[in-house]
């Protein structure tokens, strides 16, 4: 059974960092501590999905002001993909966004994950996605995506 845990301890943060590195950045040759170089300003939201004490998924988001949340990182271990873990993590973020009266969640999605986000109600957002030469070397491009949060009236 997969459990979702809010990251509140140094140990859980270390497990999340390791998972993000293994899934997202190690294949590109980026250093293990790469996440420390990313700037997050605003209220941070971090979850870790675990099975039998092992990290299998993780999500990092930050309140980006103006009643918006930016989904910064989403990763699911290769052996745990296609089992709804990523969906659960994003659904939990949407639930939190609704309770905080956020109107929009936005992300810069790798082209390989844009269909996943579309299945969860995201759409292509206006604007130009960033171009990262290191990612381009690996054939990775990006798409700006957003999901508007519905609120009961």
C-alpha positions in Angstrom: 0.0 0.0 0.0 1.2 3.5 -0.9 1.1 6.2 1.8 1.5 9.9 1.3 3.4 11.8 3.9 4.0 15.5 4.3 7.7 16.1 4.5 8.4 17.5 7.9 11.6 15.8 9.0 15.2 16.0 7.9 15.1 12.3 7.1 12.0 12.6 5.0 13.5 15.6 3.1 16.7 13.5 2.5 14.5 10.6 1.1 12.7 13.1 -1.2 15.9 14.7 -2.4 17.4 11.2 -3.2 14.2 10.2 -5.1 14.1 13.5 -7.1 17.8 13.1 -8.0 17.6 9.5 -9.1 14.5 10.0 -11.2 14.9 13.5 -12.6 18.5 14.6 -12.5 21.0 11.7 -12.2 20.1 10.5 -15.7 21.2 14.0 -17.0 24.5 13.9 -15.1 23.5 16.6 -12.6 25.0 16.6 -9.2 23.3 15.0 -6.2 22.8 18.3 -4.4 21.3 20.1 -7.5 18.0 20.9 -5.7 19.8 23.1 -3.2 20.5 25.5 -6.1 16.8 26.0 -7.0 15.3 29.0 -5.4 11.9 28.6 -3.7 10.2 31.7 -2.3 6.8 31.3 -0.7 5.1 28.6 1.3 6.6 25.2 0.4 4.5 22.0 0.0 6.4 18.7 -0.1 5.0 15.2 -0.1 6.7 11.8 -0.2 4.9 8.6 -1.4 6.2 5.5 0.3 5.7 1.8 0.0 7.1 -0.5 2.7 9.3 2.3 4.0 10.8 3.0 0.5 10.3 6.4 -1.3 8.4 5.7 -4.6 7.1 9.2 -5.4 7.5 12.8 -4.4 6.2 16.3 -5.1 7.5 19.8 -4.4 5.4 22.9 -4.9 5.5 26.5 -3.7 3.0 29.2 -3.3 3.9 31.7 -6.0 1.7 34.6 -4.9 -1.5 35.9 -6.3 -3.4 32.8 -5.1 -1.3 30.5 -7.2 0.9 27.4 -6.6 3.8 26.4 -8.8 4.3 22.6 -9.0 8.1 22.5 -9.2 9.0 18.8 -9.1 7.1 15.6 -9.5 8.8 12.2 -9.6 7.8 8.6 -9.4 10.4 5.8 -9.3 10.5 3.8 -12.5 9.3 0.6 -10.9 6.3 2.3 -9.4 5.0 4.2 -12.4 1.6 3.7 -13.9 0.1 2.8 -10.6 -1.6 6.1 -9.7 1.1 7.5 -7.4 1.7 10.6 -9.5 -2.0 11.1 -9.8 -2.4 10.9 -6.0 0.3 13.4 -5.4 -1.1 15.9 -7.8 -4.7 15.3 -6.5 -3.4 16.1 -3.0 -1.8 19.3 -4.2 -5.1 20.3 -5.9 -7.0 19.6 -2.6 -4.5 21.8 -0.7 -4.8 24.5 -3.4 -8.6 24.5 -3.0 -8.4 24.8 0.8 -6.0 27.7 0.5 -8.3 29.5 -2.0 -5.7 29.3 -4.8 -7.1 29.8 -8.2 -4.4 28.2 -10.3 -1.6 25.6 -10.2 1.0 26.0 -12.9 4.1 24.0 -13.9 6.8 23.8 -16.4 6.3 20.2 -17.6 8.8 18.1 -19.5 7.3 17.2 -22.9 7.3 13.6 -21.8 4.9 14.3 -19.0 2.5 16.8 -20.7 -0.1 14.1 -21.5 -0.1 13.0 -17.9 -0.9 16.5 -16.7 -3.6 16.9 -19.4 -5.3 13.8 -18.0 -5.4 15.5 -14.6 -7.1 18.7 -16.0 -4.1 20.8 -16.9 -3.9 22.6 -20.2 -1.2 24.4 -22.1 -0.6 27.8 -20.6 0.2 31.0 -22.6 3.8 32.1 -22.8 7.1 30.7 -23.9 8.6 27.7 -22.0 12.2 27.9 -21.0 14.9 26.3 -23.1 17.6 24.6 -21.2 20.6 23.5 -23.2 21.5 20.7 -20.9 18.0 19.2 -21.2 18.0 19.7 -25.0 21.1 17.6 -25.2 18.9 14.8 -23.9 16.0 15.6 -26.2 14.0 17.1 -23.4 11.8 20.2 -24.1 9.3 21.9 -21.8 5.7 23.1 -21.9 4.0 25.6 -19.7 0.9 24.1 -18.2 -1.8 25.2 -15.8 -4.9 24.0 -14.0 -7.6 26.3 -12.7 -9.0 25.3 -9.3 -12.7 25.2 -8.9 -14.2 26.6 -5.7 -17.7 26.0 -4.2 -19.7 29.2 -4.4 
